[in-house]
């Protein structure tokens, strides 16, 4: 009742609200890459792997774009791999097909494990995860053998295999991936994840990796915002690890409202904002900024970022970490930023 009253007052005083965000809209509505969007529609309609090959090759040596397109096609193959199977039989040495297959296997491994914590994951789930992860790692090694030696994609896939295989070769994979593409966002994000305390590192190492990557990246690059992700990982581990209570949420907000934390986050956002974005794939980092502004109560900045995100959005874990559910956290914060309800 109180929410409805606030909504009506907002409509009367503040004018029409923007369209309420949608989480389950057609995937094509969230793809900014027109060539990829067209190719995806054609593959769904015709099942022709040649369209996939052409679209990936058209990215040339824009490795981040190439990796993004590969990821979208891997998502299609996860649902129906008929066209991928035909491609691998027709061209068994094609590096893009090999890497898509490695990604599909890795996705199956992740699904077998599930998203629960280790304490809530069964032995059978772990066993399936490790078997499929080993197959994904083998497929990644095959993709590496076939790939352009400048392409960081197979190295990034091998970095991801460390979640199951351990971190013994992480530094090797990370160093080679950096040599191939120094500022690659996916590569550095994986490195931050793998060096955090809940995996194979510590808070200190995680922050060092995130800040080193952000410092080296040019203004406008997504990688400059990785320290925000490191702060989220820290806060989740310290204050919200398997705890979504009000006390936990209060502790998280208290952390982000520390002056030194805000100075750090604001500095990286300023670097990102100081030049035009170098990528169209900005949903994740924009949601990071929206999470940060919502946690510290900066309504104007939060509203601006939600406006940039637009009406079609994907789910990201950070909302679930700090609000208990990804959609709930996003929508509660969106309503608050637009003048309805509290955050």
Short mmCIF file of C-alpha atoms in Angstrom, two decimals:
data_model
loop_
_atom_site.label_atom_id
_atom_site.label_comp_id
_atom_site.label_asym_id
_atom_site.label_seq_id
_atom_site.Cartn_x
_atom_site.Cartn_y
_atom_site.Cartn_z
CA UNK A 1 0.00 0.00 0.00
CA UNK A 2 2.83 2.38 0.92
CA UNK A 3 4.66 1.50 -2.29
CA UNK A 4 1.52 2.21 -4.36
CA UNK A 5 1.12 5.58 -2.66
CA UNK A 6 4.75 6.47 -3.42
CA UNK A 7 4.25 5.34 -7.02
CA UNK A 8 1.17 7.55 -7.46
CA UNK A 9 2.90 10.55 -5.91
CA UNK A 10 5.90 9.98 -8.21
CA UNK A 11 3.64 9.85 -11.27
CA UNK A 12 1.84 13.04 -10.27
CA UNK A 13 4.88 15.08 -9.26
CA UNK A 14 7.67 13.54 -11.32
CA UNK A 15 5.89 12.67 -14.54
CA UNK A 16 5.91 9.36 -16.45
CA UNK A 17 8.34 6.68 -15.38
CA UNK A 18 10.71 4.98 -17.82
CA UNK A 19 9.68 1.51 -19.03
CA UNK A 20 10.06 -1.10 -16.28
CA UNK A 21 13.14 -3.25 -16.99
CA UNK A 22 12.59 -6.67 -18.59
CA UNK A 23 14.83 -9.65 -17.77
CA UNK A 24 13.40 -12.24 -20.14
CA UNK A 25 13.14 -10.21 -23.32
CA UNK A 26 14.31 -11.65 -26.63
CA UNK A 27 18.10 -12.00 -26.56
CA UNK A 28 18.32 -10.05 -29.81
CA UNK A 29 17.07 -6.94 -28.01
CA UNK A 30 20.18 -6.97 -25.81
CA UNK A 31 22.72 -7.55 -28.60
CA UNK A 32 24.16 -4.24 -29.78
CA UNK A 33 26.28 -5.90 -32.49
CA UNK A 34 24.06 -5.72 -35.61
CA UNK A 35 26.10 -8.26 -37.58
CA UNK A 36 25.93 -10.74 -34.72
CA UNK A 37 22.23 -10.15 -34.20
CA UNK A 38 21.51 -10.87 -37.87
CA UNK A 39 23.75 -13.96 -37.87
CA UNK A 40 22.10 -15.33 -34.74
CA UNK A 41 18.65 -15.01 -36.32
CA UNK A 42 19.84 -16.77 -39.48
CA UNK A 43 21.42 -19.64 -37.54
CA UNK A 44 18.22 -20.13 -35.54
CA UNK A 45 16.23 -20.13 -38.78
CA UNK A 46 18.51 -22.06 -41.12
CA UNK A 47 21.02 -23.89 -38.90
CA UNK A 48 23.84 -22.96 -41.29
CA UNK A 49 27.24 -23.08 -39.57
CA UNK A 50 28.81 -21.09 -42.43
CA UNK A 51 27.08 -17.96 -41.15
CA UNK A 52 28.72 -18.51 -37.76
CA UNK A 53 32.15 -18.95 -39.32
CA UNK A 54 31.79 -15.82 -41.46
CA UNK A 55 30.62 -13.67 -38.57
CA UNK A 56 33.47 -14.75 -36.31
CA UNK A 57 36.08 -14.29 -39.03
CA UNK A 58 34.69 -10.83 -39.82
CA UNK A 59 35.85 -9.70 -36.37
CA UNK A 60 39.43 -10.12 -37.55
CA UNK A 61 41.92 -9.35 -34.81
CA UNK A 62 39.44 -7.45 -32.65
CA UNK A 63 39.87 -10.17 -30.07
CA UNK A 64 37.30 -8.92 -27.57
CA UNK A 65 34.64 -8.71 -30.30
CA UNK A 66 35.65 -12.12 -31.60
CA UNK A 67 35.37 -13.59 -28.10
CA UNK A 68 31.97 -12.00 -27.58
CA UNK A 69 30.62 -13.42 -30.83
CA UNK A 70 32.04 -16.85 -30.00
CA UNK A 71 30.30 -16.72 -26.64
CA UNK A 72 26.91 -15.89 -28.14
CA UNK A 73 27.20 -18.73 -30.66
CA UNK A 74 28.30 -21.09 -27.88
CA UNK A 75 25.08 -20.17 -26.10
CA UNK A 76 23.12 -21.20 -29.19
CA UNK A 77 25.05 -24.46 -29.43
CA UNK A 78 24.33 -25.22 -25.78
CA UNK A 79 20.64 -25.35 -26.69
CA UNK A 80 21.05 -27.15 -30.02
CA UNK A 81 24.49 -28.22 -31.23
CA UNK A 82 23.35 -29.77 -34.54
CA UNK A 83 24.96 -27.02 -36.63
CA UNK A 84 28.16 -27.15 -34.55
CA UNK A 85 28.39 -30.92 -34.98
CA UNK A 86 28.01 -30.49 -38.75
CA UNK A 87 30.70 -27.80 -38.73
CA UNK A 88 33.21 -29.91 -36.80
CA UNK A 89 32.63 -32.86 -39.12
CA UNK A 90 33.06 -30.66 -42.20
CA UNK A 91 36.08 -28.74 -40.86
CA UNK A 92 37.61 -30.67 -37.95
CA UNK A 93 40.59 -28.27 -37.77
CA UNK A 94 38.66 -25.02 -37.58
CA UNK A 95 39.84 -23.13 -34.47
CA UNK A 96 36.57 -21.27 -33.92
CA UNK A 97 34.49 -24.44 -33.97
CA UNK A 98 36.95 -26.06 -31.58
CA UNK A 99 36.73 -23.16 -29.14
CA UNK A 100 32.94 -23.03 -29.30
CA UNK A 101 32.87 -26.74 -28.45
CA UNK A 102 35.20 -26.13 -25.48
CA UNK A 103 32.84 -23.40 -24.26
CA UNK A 104 29.82 -25.69 -24.63
CA UNK A 105 31.52 -28.40 -22.57
CA UNK A 106 32.48 -25.85 -19.91
CA UNK A 107 28.88 -24.68 -19.74
CA UNK A 108 27.70 -28.25 -19.25
CA UNK A 109 30.24 -28.68 -16.46
CA UNK A 110 28.99 -25.56 -14.72
CA UNK A 111 25.38 -26.69 -15.05
CA UNK A 112 26.27 -30.10 -13.60
CA UNK A 113 27.80 -28.48 -10.52
CA UNK A 114 25.01 -25.96 -10.00
CA UNK A 115 25.27 -22.55 -8.40
CA UNK A 116 25.19 -23.51 -4.72
CA UNK A 117 28.12 -23.22 -2.36
CA UNK A 118 30.46 -26.18 -1.87
CA UNK A 119 28.69 -27.13 1.37
CA UNK A 120 25.41 -27.44 -0.50
CA UNK A 121 26.78 -29.31 -3.54
CA UNK A 122 26.60 -33.12 -3.66
CA UNK A 123 29.46 -35.50 -4.38
CA UNK A 124 27.70 -36.57 -7.59
CA UNK A 125 27.52 -32.96 -8.73
CA UNK A 126 31.22 -32.44 -8.04
CA UNK A 127 32.12 -35.64 -9.88
CA UNK A 128 30.14 -34.64 -12.97
CA UNK A 129 31.64 -31.16 -12.81
CA UNK A 130 35.20 -32.49 -12.79
CA UNK A 131 34.63 -35.03 -15.58
CA UNK A 132 33.06 -32.45 -17.89
CA UNK A 133 35.65 -29.83 -16.90
CA UNK A 134 38.46 -32.19 -17.90
CA UNK A 135 36.82 -32.68 -21.28
CA UNK A 136 36.45 -28.91 -21.65
CA UNK A 137 40.14 -28.42 -20.81
CA UNK A 138 41.14 -31.02 -23.41
CA UNK A 139 38.97 -29.28 -25.99
CA UNK A 140 40.56 -25.96 -25.02
CA UNK A 141 44.05 -27.39 -25.57
CA UNK A 142 42.91 -28.57 -29.00
CA UNK A 143 41.56 -25.09 -29.78
CA UNK A 144 44.90 -23.60 -28.70
CA UNK A 145 46.78 -25.87 -31.11
CA UNK A 146 44.58 -24.72 -33.99
CA UNK A 147 44.29 -21.02 -33.17
CA UNK A 148 46.12 -17.98 -34.46
CA UNK A 149 49.05 -17.54 -32.05
CA UNK A 150 47.88 -13.95 -31.47
CA UNK A 151 44.38 -15.00 -30.35
CA UNK A 152 43.91 -14.85 -26.55
CA UNK A 153 40.63 -16.80 -26.70
CA UNK A 154 42.00 -20.31 -26.06
CA UNK A 155 44.24 -19.02 -23.24
CA UNK A 156 41.25 -17.36 -21.59
CA UNK A 157 39.32 -20.63 -21.88
CA UNK A 158 42.26 -22.44 -20.26
CA UNK A 159 42.26 -19.87 -17.47
CA UNK A 160 38.62 -20.71 -16.87
CA UNK A 161 39.51 -24.40 -16.63
CA UNK A 162 41.49 -23.56 -13.48
CA UNK A 163 38.24 -23.41 -11.50
CA UNK A 164 38.16 -27.21 -11.72
CA UNK A 165 41.81 -28.09 -12.35
CA UNK A 166 43.42 -25.86 -9.74
CA UNK A 167 45.67 -22.83 -10.07
CA UNK A 168 48.99 -24.55 -10.83
CA UNK A 169 49.09 -23.17 -14.37
CA UNK A 170 47.07 -20.01 -13.82
CA UNK A 171 50.05 -17.64 -13.91
CA UNK A 172 51.29 -19.29 -17.12
CA UNK A 173 47.92 -18.97 -18.85
CA UNK A 174 47.35 -15.43 -17.60
CA UNK A 175 50.78 -14.20 -18.68
CA UNK A 176 50.39 -15.62 -22.19
CA UNK A 177 46.86 -14.24 -22.54
CA UNK A 178 48.13 -10.80 -21.51
CA UNK A 179 50.92 -11.03 -24.05
CA UNK A 180 48.33 -11.68 -26.74
CA UNK A 181 45.81 -9.01 -25.68
CA UNK A 182 47.01 -6.86 -22.75
CA UNK A 183 43.72 -5.24 -21.74
CA UNK A 184 41.21 -7.99 -22.52
CA UNK A 185 38.31 -7.60 -20.08
CA UNK A 186 37.25 -11.25 -19.92
CA UNK A 187 40.82 -12.32 -19.21
CA UNK A 188 41.35 -9.87 -16.36
CA UNK A 189 37.90 -10.52 -14.87
CA UNK A 190 38.74 -14.24 -14.72
CA UNK A 191 42.06 -13.44 -13.08
CA UNK A 192 40.29 -11.39 -10.40
CA UNK A 193 37.86 -14.24 -9.76
CA UNK A 194 40.57 -16.89 -9.57
CA UNK A 195 42.79 -14.88 -7.24
CA UNK A 196 40.03 -13.97 -4.79
CA UNK A 197 39.91 -15.54 -1.34
CA UNK A 198 37.09 -17.98 -2.11
CA UNK A 199 39.16 -19.56 -4.90
CA UNK A 200 42.96 -19.64 -5.02
CA UNK A 201 44.11 -16.30 -3.66
CA UNK A 202 43.45 -13.68 -1.03
CA UNK A 203 41.81 -10.30 -0.73
CA UNK A 204 45.20 -8.65 -1.15
CA UNK A 205 46.12 -10.57 -4.29
CA UNK A 206 42.67 -10.02 -5.82
CA UNK A 207 42.84 -6.25 -5.33
CA UNK A 208 46.39 -6.17 -6.68
CA UNK A 209 45.34 -7.99 -9.86
CA UNK A 210 42.28 -5.77 -10.34
CA UNK A 211 44.12 -2.50 -9.77
CA UNK A 212 47.11 -3.47 -11.90
CA UNK A 213 44.82 -4.29 -14.83
CA UNK A 214 42.75 -1.12 -14.32
CA UNK A 215 45.82 1.10 -14.11
CA UNK A 216 47.24 -0.29 -17.35
CA UNK A 217 43.97 -0.05 -19.30
CA UNK A 218 43.19 3.13 -21.25
CA UNK A 219 40.35 5.47 -20.22
CA UNK A 220 36.97 4.27 -21.47
CA UNK A 221 37.97 0.61 -21.27
CA UNK A 222 35.77 -1.78 -19.27
CA UNK A 223 38.85 -3.16 -17.53
CA UNK A 224 39.24 0.13 -15.63
CA UNK A 225 36.19 -0.86 -13.55
CA UNK A 226 37.51 -4.19 -12.29
CA UNK A 227 38.38 -2.74 -8.85
CA UNK A 228 34.63 -2.26 -8.29
CA UNK A 229 34.19 -5.98 -8.87
CA UNK A 230 37.01 -6.67 -6.40
CA UNK A 231 35.20 -4.57 -3.77
CA UNK A 232 32.00 -6.56 -4.40
CA UNK A 233 33.87 -9.85 -4.00
CA UNK A 234 35.44 -8.60 -0.78
CA UNK A 235 32.14 -7.40 0.68
CA UNK A 236 30.32 -10.59 -0.32
CA UNK A 237 32.97 -12.78 1.28
CA UNK A 238 33.34 -10.70 4.46
CA UNK A 239 29.74 -9.70 5.13
CA UNK A 240 27.34 -11.71 2.94
CA UNK A 241 28.81 -15.20 2.59
CA UNK A 242 25.71 -17.40 2.79
CA UNK A 243 24.04 -14.62 4.77
CA UNK A 244 21.36 -12.33 3.28
CA UNK A 245 20.08 -10.95 6.57
CA UNK A 246 19.35 -7.28 7.25
CA UNK A 247 22.46 -7.19 9.42
CA UNK A 248 24.53 -8.47 6.51
CA UNK A 249 23.08 -5.85 4.16
CA UNK A 250 23.78 -3.14 6.71
CA UNK A 251 27.40 -4.27 7.00
CA UNK A 252 27.80 -4.23 3.21
CA UNK A 253 26.43 -0.69 3.00
CA UNK A 254 28.67 0.36 5.84
CA UNK A 255 31.70 -0.94 3.96
CA UNK A 256 30.87 0.89 0.74
CA UNK A 257 30.13 4.11 2.61
CA UNK A 258 33.66 4.25 4.00
CA UNK A 259 35.38 7.35 2.54
CA UNK A 260 38.42 5.41 1.37
CA UNK A 261 36.27 2.83 -0.45
CA UNK A 262 34.25 5.56 -2.17
CA UNK A 263 37.40 7.45 -3.17
CA UNK A 264 38.76 4.30 -4.78
CA UNK A 265 35.55 3.40 -6.62
CA UNK A 266 34.91 6.98 -7.72
CA UNK A 267 38.43 7.28 -9.14
CA UNK A 268 38.02 4.20 -11.34
CA UNK A 269 34.59 5.31 -12.52
CA UNK A 270 36.06 8.72 -13.37
CA UNK A 271 38.77 7.05 -15.45
CA UNK A 272 36.17 4.96 -17.28
CA UNK A 273 34.00 8.03 -17.90
CA UNK A 274 36.88 10.20 -19.09
CA UNK A 275 36.82 8.80 -22.63
CA UNK A 276 34.26 7.22 -24.96
CA UNK A 277 33.68 3.52 -24.22
CA UNK A 278 35.93 1.20 -26.19
CA UNK A 279 33.29 -1.56 -26.34
CA UNK A 280 29.56 -1.91 -26.92
CA UNK A 281 29.36 -4.71 -24.32
CA UNK A 282 28.77 -2.51 -21.29
CA UNK A 283 25.85 -4.13 -19.48
CA UNK A 284 27.98 -5.84 -16.83
CA UNK A 285 30.12 -2.85 -15.87
CA UNK A 286 27.15 -0.50 -15.96
CA UNK A 287 25.36 -2.82 -13.55
CA UNK A 288 28.45 -2.71 -11.33
CA UNK A 289 28.17 1.08 -11.22
CA UNK A 290 24.43 0.84 -10.51
CA UNK A 291 25.06 -1.60 -7.64
CA UNK A 292 27.68 0.74 -6.17
CA UNK A 293 25.54 3.87 -6.39
CA UNK A 294 22.52 2.03 -4.96
CA UNK A 295 24.52 0.72 -2.00
CA UNK A 296 25.79 4.19 -1.09
CA UNK A 297 22.52 6.01 -1.76
CA UNK A 298 23.55 8.23 -4.68
CA UNK A 299 20.19 8.41 -6.41
CA UNK A 300 21.05 10.81 -9.23
CA UNK A 301 24.07 8.81 -10.38
CA UNK A 302 22.16 5.53 -10.04
CA UNK A 303 19.28 6.83 -12.13
CA UNK A 304 21.69 7.94 -14.87
CA UNK A 305 23.30 4.49 -15.06
CA UNK A 306 19.94 2.70 -15.05
CA UNK A 307 18.99 4.98 -17.96
CA UNK A 308 22.11 3.89 -19.83
CA UNK A 309 21.25 0.24 -19.21
CA UNK A 310 17.85 0.67 -20.83
CA UNK A 311 14.73 -1.51 -20.60
CA UNK A 312 16.26 -4.89 -21.53
CA UNK A 313 18.68 -6.24 -18.96
CA UNK A 314 20.42 -9.45 -17.92
CA UNK A 315 20.82 -10.85 -14.42
CA UNK A 316 24.11 -10.30 -12.58
CA UNK A 317 25.20 -11.96 -9.35
CA UNK A 318 26.02 -8.83 -7.37
CA UNK A 319 22.35 -7.90 -6.98
CA UNK A 320 21.72 -11.35 -5.48
CA UNK A 321 24.73 -11.10 -3.16
CA UNK A 322 23.53 -7.89 -1.56
CA UNK A 323 19.74 -7.98 -1.97
CA UNK A 324 19.06 -11.72 -1.80
CA UNK A 325 17.79 -12.10 -5.37
CA UNK A 326 19.14 -10.71 -8.63
CA UNK A 327 15.87 -9.46 -10.11
CA UNK A 328 14.58 -8.18 -6.79
CA UNK A 329 17.78 -6.24 -6.12
CA UNK A 330 17.85 -4.70 -9.56
CA UNK A 331 14.18 -3.73 -9.60
CA UNK A 332 14.13 -2.42 -6.02
CA UNK A 333 17.12 -0.23 -6.79
CA UNK A 334 15.66 0.86 -10.14
CA UNK A 335 12.38 1.92 -8.50
CA UNK A 336 14.30 3.79 -5.80
CA UNK A 337 16.48 5.59 -8.35
CA UNK A 338 13.30 6.65 -10.16
CA UNK A 339 11.75 8.06 -7.00
CA UNK A 340 9.60 5.16 -5.80
CA UNK A 341 10.38 3.30 -2.58
CA UNK A 342 13.59 2.90 -0.65
CA UNK A 343 16.72 0.99 -1.52
#
